[in-house]
Amino acid sequence: MQNWYPGDAQGRGGIYNFVTKRGDCRGARSKISWTQVETGSAITWKYPSCILRGEASRGEFYSIAISNGHQQVDSGTKMIHLGRNTTSRIISKGVAAGKSQNTYRGQVSAHRLATGARNFTNCDSLLIGQECGAHTVPYIEAKNSSAVIEHEASTSKVSEEQMFYCLQRGLSAEEATALIVNGFVRDVLQQLPMEFAVEAQKLISISLEGSVG
Amino acid sequence: MLEIRNLSVSIQDKLILDNLSLGVNAGEVAAIMGPNGSGKSTLAYVIAGKPGYEVTSGEILLDGDNLLELEPNERALRGVFLAFQYPTEIPGVGAMTFLKAALNAQRRARGESDLTTPDFMRRVREAAQALKIEQEMLRRPLNVGFSGGEKKRFEVLQMALLGPRVGVLDETDSGLDIDALRIVADGVNALRDPARAFVVITHYQRLLDHIRPDVVHVMSRGRIVASGGPELALELERNGYRDYAEEAA
Amino acid sequence: MNAHVVNRSAAEKTLFRQFAEQQAREPSPVRAAAFARFAEAGLPTRRVEAWHYTDLRAAMADAAPVLAAPTPADIKAARLRLARRERFAPGAQLVLLGGRYIGELSDRLPDGVTVTEGAVLAVPVADPLAALNEALSPSGCTISVARGAEIAEPITILHLADGMSDYSVYSRSAIALNAGARASFVEVFEGAQARVQRHSATIMTLAKGAKARHVAVVGDEPGLHIETHVCDLAENAELEAFGLISGGDLTRRQIFVRMTGDEAKVSLGGLALIDGDRRADTTLQVVHAAPRGTSREFYRAIVDDDAIGVFQGKIIVERAAQKTDGAMKSQAILLSPRAQMNEKPELEIFADDVVCGHGATVASLDPEQVFYLRSRGIPESDAKAMLLEAFGGESIDRIEDELLIEALRARLRAWLGSRM
Ligand SMILES: Nc1ncnc2c1ncn2[C@@H]1O[C@H](COP(=O)(O)OP(=O)(O)O)[C@@H](O)[C@H]1O
Ligand SMILES: [Mg+2]
């Protein structure tokens, strides 16, 4: 969970967060699961990756990336399938607000010997406000006919009906947004241990402060 | 006619059918009942030759020939018909295109010429009417957008057109309301013939009220654990599978 | 001219020489500017994002000599071939021989359609090969459809290649639909063999409320086929485009669509049938620049043997393009353990009130489906052919023209039949 200083109102002085993380699944049925909640820093470049070498090894990447103000987030993962029957799953939820730019960038490759490899990727983006941007850049590379790779992505804004429903029940626009965003990222929050999930939820609400109104 | 001897089958090293033996005579309807997961569908698939199952022992004879040595389409040409529990959806392949391809494959195997289009249309129309299948449904891609009941009726339609030696019906009753069940059962009954056998897999007595079985087998944990007449099905309906599940344990 | 680019490849050096020779014959500042844009970038490598999976610099050993204008004898020979040839689609046909429009080989056009020869200019797209085409192509022709004209039958643009020698051929055509016009165009590429390098560009402009269909059929066997299709749509204009690739060693279709006017509608599709050691790359860039635009992209590929398929699709939604509705889907089936497919579907979104998505899958034929068909007595090879025809056919069927669907499906069946 990353919540470093994102800079002042103009985005000045924020932390640059450039991270390399790589995991190597060497043994049969070994597993690596990366779960991240990225809310801070002025610029984040972060691609926690898995090299799936062991037979039937598994890589997972669950990500929530929230950007607000002038933040720029460019994050995602690489799933490199080298071994037989390796599987991977990528769930990425990006939320862009303010003047921020939020990019998912990921690579899934199934190499020649990775027979029976399977990947499922879902990356959804939510836009809040008219000055932000959300981008999705997946690289899919299948070098093996028994691999099955499925990728789906969507980008939309907070639904007006959902918003109205919440407002009508007396929530403020900000509360409503936080509620809806928490719903949007739920698939990933569920991957977190209970205490973290509670923290993450609060963090998301704080990160989005001032994004509506 | 159909003779299964000491059949053991595993999937990914897990034993699913355990030294199973079963015989069905020409003209007979054999019912197979058993709890979920007992291996009924696996048996049906192995008879039809679905890839992915490892037969570790035994044989399946149809009129004395070992089916296990044949490809799935060769088995179909010998007269094996499986009505799938979950018929596969095939987008882009029209139901009619498919029916014609299947019928003609069988005709060619018998050294007959392909059906003319009017002849083919007439046969399909007749069979469809009997099963109350709308012409409109036949214009759709194969099994795509069919309701559960429509899929099952379409399986029976295919069986009627292909006229198999042995029809294996895997839970053809599930998902059918009472009217559809009667239509499907009538369809099957119309095909009963001294030269033809049926294996009817079901959970419920309900279907067997309409398709009267000659013998009833109870399956549990990959084996036939009891066999008897139609009264066995009634007993199962009252008492459930509990007694048999324990027996196999 | 570019001090920072030190190592020019053999092909690049040849291209520089070819361009210098052309400038010496007929100097043109417009071409010089286009060539400068090419020279700036050079032949693309993997480092150029839009060419990430097709390293043209590595693939192009050299640039073949530029083909001269056809002689009267060439035209006569072409006339004989045309007489024997079966047409892909009904309707009038324009013939491009050696990249040049040849009036005497072409049909009379229906009322409301005119063709004029002369330089085809375009708003440049940021692509080195599009720039190269502008620099080296003969002047080309513009097909215009009059305001409100509705042209019933498709108009075919036949790119006819000829001969057995090494050459590169450049062509450039423009298609302009005036307000409210409706017309359908088929570009058929024919007759090229492995030593031909073909560079073709088609620039479409659709004025307010115009509706166009564009179908490209690449079925011959050039060593290199680079096709750039640029389309700009004004308010309420609609484009339906489809591309079939079933031949060529290295084929690249690059499509740049820009929806400049409000409520424009785009439906793009394609089918790539790739076998042997061919490579086929389809790359799209769809820019929503105005509000309430709709775009649909639906691409499929069947890849066999040692072939490599590429699909890249980028949907860009600019800030002004509120209420954009964009959906892209690309699906590939790999038939051989050595076949490869690379996909890069991208969304780049700067407007908030949008619904955009993409899906991409790569898999083999579904074994459940193969089994279902076989369980009804259909032999394995027939079952697979049926499924492949269905898979490819679904992309073709989205075209709203029965005759074109049938002609394209016939090509698909022929391709499947030649392999089974
Ligand atoms: N493809 C498969 N992979 C792994 N296990 C399977 C597969 N198909 C069936 N099984 C297992 O085999 C057993 C029998 O399943 P099935 O034949 O479908 O039973 P039934 O039809 O009697 O409900 C179950 O335990 C099921 O989980
Ligand atoms: Mg079952």
PDB file of C-alpha atoms in Angstrom, chain B:
ATOM      1  CA  MET B   1     -25.809 -55.230 -27.902  1.00  0.00           C
ATOM      2  CA  LEU B   2     -23.885 -52.677 -25.831  1.00  0.00           C
ATOM      3  CA  GLU B   3     -21.511 -54.391 -23.463  1.00  0.00           C
ATOM      4  CA  ILE B   4     -19.311 -52.526 -21.020  1.00  0.00           C
ATOM      5  CA  ARG B   5     -16.776 -54.704 -19.264  1.00  0.00           C
ATOM      6  CA  ASN B   6     -14.621 -53.782 -16.280  1.00  0.00           C
ATOM      7  CA  LEU B   7     -14.283 -50.192 -17.330  1.00  0.00           C
ATOM      8  CA  SER B   8     -11.993 -47.964 -15.262  1.00  0.00           C
ATOM      9  CA  VAL B   9     -11.526 -44.350 -16.201  1.00  0.00           C
ATOM     10  CA  SER B  10      -9.542 -41.537 -14.636  1.00  0.00           C
ATOM     11  CA  ILE B  11      -9.237 -37.831 -15.232  1.00  0.00           C
ATOM     12  CA  GLN B  12      -5.905 -36.339 -14.250  1.00  0.00           C
ATOM     13  CA  ASP B  13      -5.032 -39.356 -12.111  1.00  0.00           C
ATOM     14  CA  LYS B  14      -8.377 -39.263 -10.300  1.00  0.00           C
ATOM     15  CA  LEU B  15     -10.344 -42.486 -10.643  1.00  0.00           C
ATOM     16  CA  ILE B  16     -13.887 -41.672 -11.805  1.00  0.00           C
ATOM     17  CA  LEU B  17     -15.222 -44.984 -13.138  1.00  0.00           C
ATOM     18  CA  ASP B  18     -14.158 -47.962 -11.092  1.00  0.00           C
ATOM     19  CA  ASN B  19     -14.269 -51.330 -12.809  1.00  0.00           C
ATOM     20  CA  LEU B  20     -17.771 -50.725 -14.115  1.00  0.00           C
ATOM     21  CA  SER B  21     -19.672 -53.376 -16.052  1.00  0.00           C
ATOM     22  CA  LEU B  22     -23.016 -52.945 -17.764  1.00  0.00           C
ATOM     23  CA  GLY B  23     -24.896 -54.664 -20.558  1.00  0.00           C
ATOM     24  CA  VAL B  24     -27.840 -53.365 -22.578  1.00  0.00           C
ATOM     25  CA  ASN B  25     -29.763 -55.570 -24.997  1.00  0.00           C
ATOM     26  CA  ALA B  26     -31.287 -54.535 -28.285  1.00  0.00           C
ATOM     27  CA  GLY B  27     -34.817 -53.231 -27.788  1.00  0.00           C
ATOM     28  CA  GLU B  28     -34.157 -52.378 -24.151  1.00  0.00           C
ATOM     29  CA  VAL B  29     -34.223 -49.151 -22.221  1.00  0.00           C
ATOM     30  CA  ALA B  30     -31.757 -49.139 -19.358  1.00  0.00           C
ATOM     31  CA  ALA B  31     -32.027 -46.345 -16.808  1.00  0.00           C
ATOM     32  CA  ILE B  32     -28.992 -45.212 -14.841  1.00  0.00           C
ATOM     33  CA  MET B  33     -29.666 -43.281 -11.692  1.00  0.00           C
ATOM     34  CA  GLY B  34     -27.262 -41.996  -9.118  1.00  0.00           C
ATOM     35  CA  PRO B  35     -26.243 -38.990  -7.071  1.00  0.00           C
ATOM     36  CA  ASN B  36     -24.414 -36.016  -8.518  1.00  0.00           C
ATOM     37  CA  GLY B  37     -20.771 -36.712  -9.147  1.00  0.00           C
ATOM     38  CA  SER B  38     -21.181 -40.475  -9.275  1.00  0.00           C
ATOM     39  CA  GLY B  39     -19.746 -40.606 -12.792  1.00  0.00           C
ATOM     40  CA  LYS B  40     -22.850 -40.842 -14.992  1.00  0.00           C
ATOM     41  CA  SER B  41     -21.811 -38.154 -17.443  1.00  0.00           C
ATOM     42  CA  THR B  42     -18.295 -39.515 -17.515  1.00  0.00           C
ATOM     43  CA  LEU B  43     -19.683 -42.894 -18.569  1.00  0.00           C
ATOM     44  CA  ALA B  44     -21.743 -41.242 -21.291  1.00  0.00           C
ATOM     45  CA  TYR B  45     -18.758 -39.284 -22.581  1.00  0.00           C
ATOM     46  CA  VAL B  46     -16.473 -42.289 -22.568  1.00  0.00           C
ATOM     47  CA  ILE B  47     -19.014 -44.269 -24.584  1.00  0.00           C
ATOM     48  CA  ALA B  48     -19.112 -41.412 -27.106  1.00  0.00           C
ATOM     49  CA  GLY B  49     -15.314 -41.050 -27.110  1.00  0.00           C
ATOM     50  CA  LYS B  50     -14.708 -37.623 -25.668  1.00  0.00           C
ATOM     51  CA  PRO B  51     -10.967 -36.904 -25.470  1.00  0.00           C
ATOM     52  CA  GLY B  52      -9.375 -36.163 -22.099  1.00  0.00           C
ATOM     53  CA  TYR B  53     -10.415 -39.342 -20.281  1.00  0.00           C
ATOM     54  CA  GLU B  54      -7.904 -42.011 -19.539  1.00  0.00           C
ATOM     55  CA  VAL B  55      -9.340 -45.499 -19.844  1.00  0.00           C
ATOM     56  CA  THR B  56      -7.088 -47.562 -17.623  1.00  0.00           C
ATOM     57  CA  SER B  57      -8.871 -50.870 -18.130  1.00  0.00           C
ATOM     58  CA  GLY B  58     -11.865 -52.530 -19.711  1.00  0.00           C
ATOM     59  CA  GLU B  59     -13.710 -52.385 -22.985  1.00  0.00           C
ATOM     60  CA  ILE B  60     -16.931 -51.097 -24.494  1.00  0.00           C
ATOM     61  CA  LEU B  61     -18.391 -53.383 -27.144  1.00  0.00           C
ATOM     62  CA  LEU B  62     -21.115 -52.426 -29.577  1.00  0.00           C
ATOM     63  CA  ASP B  63     -22.285 -55.460 -31.526  1.00  0.00           C
ATOM     64  CA  GLY B  64     -18.995 -57.078 -30.617  1.00  0.00           C
ATOM     65  CA  ASP B  65     -16.703 -54.254 -31.799  1.00  0.00           C
ATOM     66  CA  ASN B  66     -14.588 -52.410 -29.261  1.00  0.00           C
ATOM     67  CA  LEU B  67     -15.681 -48.772 -29.399  1.00  0.00           C
ATOM     68  CA  LEU B  68     -12.619 -47.645 -27.491  1.00  0.00           C
ATOM     69  CA  GLU B  69     -10.547 -48.183 -30.600  1.00  0.00           C
ATOM     70  CA  LEU B  70     -12.701 -45.833 -32.654  1.00  0.00           C
ATOM     71  CA  GLU B  71     -12.706 -42.089 -33.139  1.00  0.00           C
ATOM     72  CA  PRO B  72     -15.777 -40.212 -31.857  1.00  0.00           C
ATOM     73  CA  ASN B  73     -17.168 -39.705 -35.372  1.00  0.00           C
ATOM     74  CA  GLU B  74     -16.580 -43.366 -36.231  1.00  0.00           C
ATOM     75  CA  ARG B  75     -18.559 -44.336 -33.145  1.00  0.00           C
ATOM     76  CA  ALA B  76     -21.358 -42.025 -34.249  1.00  0.00           C
ATOM     77  CA  LEU B  77     -21.367 -43.691 -37.660  1.00  0.00           C
ATOM     78  CA  ARG B  78     -21.708 -47.083 -35.925  1.00  0.00           C
ATOM     79  CA  GLY B  79     -24.817 -45.735 -34.281  1.00  0.00           C
ATOM     80  CA  VAL B  80     -23.727 -44.229 -30.959  1.00  0.00           C
ATOM     81  CA  PHE B  81     -25.710 -41.121 -30.134  1.00  0.00           C
ATOM     82  CA  LEU B  82     -25.148 -39.018 -27.036  1.00  0.00           C
ATOM     83  CA  ALA B  83     -27.757 -36.477 -26.026  1.00  0.00           C
ATOM     84  CA  PHE B  84     -25.502 -34.122 -24.065  1.00  0.00           C
ATOM     85  CA  GLN B  85     -26.339 -32.981 -20.565  1.00  0.00           C
ATOM     86  CA  TYR B  86     -25.067 -29.541 -21.591  1.00  0.00           C
ATOM     87  CA  PRO B  87     -25.224 -29.275 -25.390  1.00  0.00           C
ATOM     88  CA  THR B  88     -22.282 -27.274 -26.696  1.00  0.00           C
ATOM     89  CA  GLU B  89     -22.968 -23.856 -28.168  1.00  0.00           C
ATOM     90  CA  ILE B  90     -21.323 -23.284 -31.519  1.00  0.00           C
ATOM     91  CA  PRO B  91     -21.626 -19.685 -32.703  1.00  0.00           C
ATOM     92  CA  GLY B  92     -21.499 -19.124 -36.433  1.00  0.00           C
ATOM     93  CA  VAL B  93     -22.562 -22.646 -37.391  1.00  0.00           C
ATOM     94  CA  GLY B  94     -26.214 -22.644 -38.393  1.00  0.00           C
ATOM     95  CA  ALA B  95     -28.330 -25.400 -36.853  1.00  0.00           C
ATOM     96  CA  MET B  96     -29.486 -26.480 -40.322  1.00  0.00           C
ATOM     97  CA  THR B  97     -25.976 -26.470 -41.775  1.00  0.00           C
ATOM     98  CA  PHE B  98     -24.931 -28.680 -38.919  1.00  0.00           C
ATOM     99  CA  LEU B  99     -27.859 -31.104 -39.282  1.00  0.00           C
ATOM    100  CA  LYS B 100     -27.152 -31.497 -42.962  1.00  0.00           C
ATOM    101  CA  ALA B 101     -23.459 -32.123 -42.392  1.00  0.00           C
ATOM    102  CA  ALA B 102     -24.231 -34.773 -39.771  1.00  0.00           C
ATOM    103  CA  LEU B 103     -26.908 -36.522 -41.828  1.00  0.00           C
ATOM    104  CA  ASN B 104     -24.764 -36.591 -44.931  1.00  0.00           C
ATOM    105  CA  ALA B 105     -21.724 -37.860 -43.016  1.00  0.00           C
ATOM    106  CA  GLN B 106     -23.820 -40.841 -41.957  1.00  0.00           C
ATOM    107  CA  ARG B 107     -25.217 -41.358 -45.438  1.00  0.00           C
ATOM    108  CA  ARG B 108     -21.791 -41.260 -47.029  1.00  0.00           C
ATOM    109  CA  ALA B 109     -20.551 -43.800 -44.507  1.00  0.00           C
ATOM    110  CA  ARG B 110     -23.343 -46.104 -45.681  1.00  0.00           C
ATOM    111  CA  GLY B 111     -22.427 -45.469 -49.308  1.00  0.00           C
ATOM    112  CA  GLU B 112     -25.563 -43.432 -49.934  1.00  0.00           C
ATOM    113  CA  SER B 113     -25.685 -40.167 -51.822  1.00  0.00           C
ATOM    114  CA  ASP B 114     -26.217 -36.817 -50.068  1.00  0.00           C
ATOM    115  CA  LEU B 115     -29.806 -35.802 -49.402  1.00  0.00           C
ATOM    116  CA  THR B 116     -31.324 -33.317 -51.782  1.00  0.00           C
ATOM    117  CA  THR B 117     -32.215 -30.036 -50.163  1.00  0.00           C
ATOM    118  CA  PRO B 118     -36.008 -30.516 -50.416  1.00  0.00           C
ATOM    119  CA  ASP B 119     -35.706 -34.019 -49.028  1.00  0.00           C
ATOM    120  CA  PHE B 120     -33.551 -32.794 -46.170  1.00  0.00           C
ATOM    121  CA  MET B 121     -35.909 -29.914 -45.412  1.00  0.00           C
ATOM    122  CA  ARG B 122     -38.896 -32.218 -45.358  1.00  0.00           C
ATOM    123  CA  ARG B 123     -37.283 -34.613 -42.903  1.00  0.00           C
ATOM    124  CA  VAL B 124     -36.225 -31.840 -40.592  1.00  0.00           C
ATOM    125  CA  ARG B 125     -39.626 -30.216 -40.749  1.00  0.00           C
ATOM    126  CA  GLU B 126     -41.383 -33.449 -39.854  1.00  0.00           C
ATOM    127  CA  ALA B 127     -39.074 -34.237 -37.003  1.00  0.00           C
ATOM    128  CA  ALA B 128     -39.280 -30.667 -35.724  1.00  0.00           C
ATOM    129  CA  GLN B 129     -43.075 -30.681 -35.795  1.00  0.00           C
ATOM    130  CA  ALA B 130     -43.213 -33.842 -33.743  1.00  0.00           C
ATOM    131  CA  LEU B 131     -41.018 -32.193 -31.107  1.00  0.00           C
ATOM    132  CA  LYS B 132     -42.786 -28.823 -31.322  1.00  0.00           C
ATOM    133  CA  ILE B 133     -39.593 -27.108 -32.412  1.00  0.00           C
ATOM    134  CA  GLU B 134     -40.183 -23.796 -34.165  1.00  0.00           C
ATOM    135  CA  GLN B 135     -38.669 -23.389 -37.625  1.00  0.00           C
ATOM    136  CA  GLU B 136     -37.258 -20.085 -36.424  1.00  0.00           C
ATOM    137  CA  MET B 137     -35.095 -21.902 -33.888  1.00  0.00           C
ATOM    138  CA  LEU B 138     -33.488 -23.918 -36.640  1.00  0.00           C
ATOM    139  CA  ARG B 139     -32.308 -20.747 -38.313  1.00  0.00           C
ATOM    140  CA  ARG B 140     -30.204 -19.810 -35.301  1.00  0.00           C
ATOM    141  CA  PRO B 141     -26.591 -20.814 -34.725  1.00  0.00           C
ATOM    142  CA  LEU B 142     -26.215 -24.224 -33.150  1.00  0.00           C
ATOM    143  CA  ASN B 143     -27.482 -24.196 -29.549  1.00  0.00           C
ATOM    144  CA  VAL B 144     -26.729 -20.478 -29.270  1.00  0.00           C
ATOM    145  CA  GLY B 145     -29.493 -18.567 -27.571  1.00  0.00           C
ATOM    146  CA  PHE B 146     -31.514 -21.753 -27.114  1.00  0.00           C
ATOM    147  CA  SER B 147     -33.234 -22.053 -23.766  1.00  0.00           C
ATOM    148  CA  GLY B 148     -32.376 -25.103 -21.675  1.00  0.00           C
ATOM    149  CA  GLY B 149     -35.515 -26.862 -22.869  1.00  0.00           C
ATOM    150  CA  GLU B 150     -34.906 -25.957 -26.515  1.00  0.00           C
ATOM    151  CA  LYS B 151     -31.428 -27.410 -26.335  1.00  0.00           C
ATOM    152  CA  LYS B 152     -32.767 -30.705 -25.007  1.00  0.00           C
ATOM    153  CA  ARG B 153     -35.459 -30.877 -27.639  1.00  0.00           C
ATOM    154  CA  PHE B 154     -32.913 -30.172 -30.321  1.00  0.00           C
ATOM    155  CA  GLU B 155     -30.778 -33.058 -29.037  1.00  0.00           C
ATOM    156  CA  VAL B 156     -33.782 -35.382 -29.418  1.00  0.00           C
ATOM    157  CA  LEU B 157     -34.467 -33.969 -32.875  1.00  0.00           C
ATOM    158  CA  GLN B 158     -30.946 -34.905 -33.904  1.00  0.00           C
ATOM    159  CA  MET B 159     -31.396 -38.352 -32.465  1.00  0.00           C
ATOM    160  CA  ALA B 160     -34.599 -38.804 -34.444  1.00  0.00           C
ATOM    161  CA  LEU B 161     -32.917 -37.735 -37.667  1.00  0.00           C
ATOM    162  CA  LEU B 162     -29.788 -39.799 -37.171  1.00  0.00           C
ATOM    163  CA  GLY B 163     -31.632 -42.923 -36.003  1.00  0.00           C
ATOM    164  CA  PRO B 164     -28.874 -44.430 -33.825  1.00  0.00           C
ATOM    165  CA  ARG B 165     -28.333 -48.014 -32.680  1.00  0.00           C
ATOM    166  CA  VAL B 166     -27.886 -46.893 -29.115  1.00  0.00           C
ATOM    167  CA  GLY B 167     -29.044 -43.588 -27.723  1.00  0.00           C
ATOM    168  CA  VAL B 168     -27.432 -42.342 -24.520  1.00  0.00           C
ATOM    169  CA  LEU B 169     -29.533 -39.626 -22.905  1.00  0.00           C
ATOM    170  CA  ASP B 170     -27.660 -37.689 -20.241  1.00  0.00           C
ATOM    171  CA  GLU B 171     -30.196 -35.929 -18.005  1.00  0.00           C
ATOM    172  CA  THR B 172     -32.280 -35.001 -20.992  1.00  0.00           C
ATOM    173  CA  ASP B 173     -35.120 -34.287 -18.559  1.00  0.00           C
ATOM    174  CA  SER B 174     -33.343 -31.619 -16.530  1.00  0.00           C
ATOM    175  CA  GLY B 175     -34.531 -28.120 -17.285  1.00  0.00           C
ATOM    176  CA  LEU B 176     -37.759 -29.282 -18.884  1.00  0.00           C
ATOM    177  CA  ASP B 177     -41.197 -28.287 -17.684  1.00  0.00           C
ATOM    178  CA  ILE B 178     -43.846 -30.977 -17.561  1.00  0.00           C
ATOM    179  CA  ASP B 179     -45.181 -30.344 -21.087  1.00  0.00           C
ATOM    180  CA  ALA B 180     -41.736 -30.298 -22.637  1.00  0.00           C
ATOM    181  CA  LEU B 181     -40.867 -33.446 -20.716  1.00  0.00           C
ATOM    182  CA  ARG B 182     -43.844 -35.227 -22.250  1.00  0.00           C
ATOM    183  CA  ILE B 183     -42.919 -34.056 -25.756  1.00  0.00           C
ATOM    184  CA  VAL B 184     -39.347 -35.230 -25.339  1.00  0.00           C
ATOM    185  CA  ALA B 185     -40.416 -38.557 -23.837  1.00  0.00           C
ATOM    186  CA  ASP B 186     -42.876 -39.118 -26.692  1.00  0.00           C
ATOM    187  CA  GLY B 187     -40.048 -38.362 -29.091  1.00  0.00           C
ATOM    188  CA  VAL B 188     -37.873 -40.991 -27.474  1.00  0.00           C
ATOM    189  CA  ASN B 189     -40.692 -43.533 -27.247  1.00  0.00           C
ATOM    190  CA  ALA B 190     -41.395 -43.104 -30.941  1.00  0.00           C
ATOM    191  CA  LEU B 191     -37.838 -44.215 -31.597  1.00  0.00           C
ATOM    192  CA  ARG B 192     -38.071 -47.357 -29.476  1.00  0.00           C
ATOM    193  CA  ASP B 193     -37.435 -50.299 -31.676  1.00  0.00           C
ATOM    194  CA  PRO B 194     -36.456 -53.958 -31.248  1.00  0.00           C
ATOM    195  CA  ALA B 195     -33.127 -53.197 -32.935  1.00  0.00           C
ATOM    196  CA  ARG B 196     -32.313 -50.137 -30.873  1.00  0.00           C
ATOM    197  CA  ALA B 197     -31.224 -49.625 -27.281  1.00  0.00           C
ATOM    198  CA  PHE B 198     -31.319 -46.641 -24.933  1.00  0.00           C
ATOM    199  CA  VAL B 199     -29.336 -45.687 -21.889  1.00  0.00           C
ATOM    200  CA  VAL B 200     -31.323 -43.083 -19.996  1.00  0.00           C
ATOM    201  CA  ILE B 201     -29.401 -41.204 -17.335  1.00  0.00           C
ATOM    202  CA  THR B 202     -31.611 -39.345 -14.911  1.00  0.00           C
ATOM    203  CA  HIS B 203     -32.013 -38.204 -11.347  1.00  0.00           C
ATOM    204  CA  TYR B 204     -35.734 -38.484 -11.247  1.00  0.00           C
ATOM    205  CA  GLN B 205     -38.474 -41.023 -11.466  1.00  0.00           C
ATOM    206  CA  ARG B 206     -40.468 -38.352 -13.327  1.00  0.00           C
ATOM    207  CA  LEU B 207     -38.856 -39.108 -16.695  1.00  0.00           C
ATOM    208  CA  LEU B 208     -39.202 -42.849 -16.150  1.00  0.00           C
ATOM    209  CA  ASP B 209     -42.974 -42.438 -15.786  1.00  0.00           C
ATOM    210  CA  HIS B 210     -42.912 -41.463 -19.433  1.00  0.00           C
ATOM    211  CA  ILE B 211     -40.063 -43.555 -20.777  1.00  0.00           C
ATOM    212  CA  ARG B 212     -40.616 -46.940 -19.135  1.00  0.00           C
ATOM    213  CA  PRO B 213     -37.264 -48.597 -18.498  1.00  0.00           C
ATOM    214  CA  ASP B 214     -36.730 -52.355 -18.725  1.00  0.00           C
ATOM    215  CA  VAL B 215     -33.927 -52.260 -16.203  1.00  0.00           C
ATOM    216  CA  VAL B 216     -32.749 -49.720 -13.651  1.00  0.00           C
ATOM    217  CA  HIS B 217     -29.133 -49.451 -12.518  1.00  0.00           C
ATOM    218  CA  VAL B 218     -27.946 -47.419  -9.580  1.00  0.00           C
ATOM    219  CA  MET B 219     -24.553 -45.828  -9.876  1.00  0.00           C
ATOM    220  CA  SER B 220     -22.444 -44.577  -7.037  1.00  0.00           C
ATOM    221  CA  ARG B 221     -18.797 -43.625  -6.942  1.00  0.00           C
ATOM    222  CA  GLY B 222     -18.092 -44.899 -10.389  1.00  0.00           C
ATOM    223  CA  ARG B 223     -19.732 -48.300 -10.010  1.00  0.00           C
ATOM    224  CA  ILE B 224     -23.079 -49.935 -10.606  1.00  0.00           C
ATOM    225  CA  VAL B 225     -24.145 -50.732  -7.059  1.00  0.00           C
ATOM    226  CA  ALA B 226     -27.608 -52.124  -7.682  1.00  0.00           C
ATOM    227  CA  SER B 227     -29.728 -53.295 -10.588  1.00  0.00           C
ATOM    228  CA  GLY B 228     -33.378 -54.174 -10.802  1.00  0.00           C
ATOM    229  CA  GLY B 229     -36.676 -53.581 -12.545  1.00  0.00           C
ATOM    230  CA  PRO B 230     -38.665 -50.326 -12.752  1.00  0.00           C
ATOM    231  CA  GLU B 231     -39.628 -50.729  -9.083  1.00  0.00           C
ATOM    232  CA  LEU B 232     -36.035 -49.864  -8.131  1.00  0.00           C
ATOM    233  CA  ALA B 233     -36.513 -46.354  -9.457  1.00  0.00           C
ATOM    234  CA  LEU B 234     -39.621 -45.926  -7.314  1.00  0.00           C
ATOM    235  CA  GLU B 235     -37.757 -47.101  -4.272  1.00  0.00           C
ATOM    236  CA  LEU B 236     -34.978 -44.576  -4.950  1.00  0.00           C
ATOM    237  CA  GLU B 237     -37.563 -41.858  -5.289  1.00  0.00           C
ATOM    238  CA  ARG B 238     -38.802 -42.686  -1.752  1.00  0.00           C
ATOM    239  CA  ASN B 239     -35.530 -43.347   0.031  1.00  0.00           C
ATOM    240  CA  GLY B 240     -32.898 -41.389  -1.891  1.00  0.00           C
ATOM    241  CA  TYR B 241     -29.436 -42.677  -2.660  1.00  0.00           C
ATOM    242  CA  ARG B 242     -28.225 -42.872   0.930  1.00  0.00           C
ATOM    243  CA  ASP B 243     -28.241 -46.641   1.230  1.00  0.00           C
ATOM    244  CA  TYR B 244     -26.301 -47.094  -1.993  1.00  0.00           C
ATOM    245  CA  ALA B 245     -23.786 -44.374  -1.375  1.00  0.00           C
ATOM    246  CA  GLU B 246     -22.725 -46.212   1.779  1.00  0.00           C
ATOM    247  CA  GLU B 247     -22.532 -49.517   0.046  1.00  0.00           C
ATOM    248  CA  ALA B 248     -19.991 -48.153  -2.377  1.00  0.00           C
ATOM    249  CA  ALA B 249     -17.891 -46.503   0.301  1.00  0.00           C
TER     250      ALA B 249
END
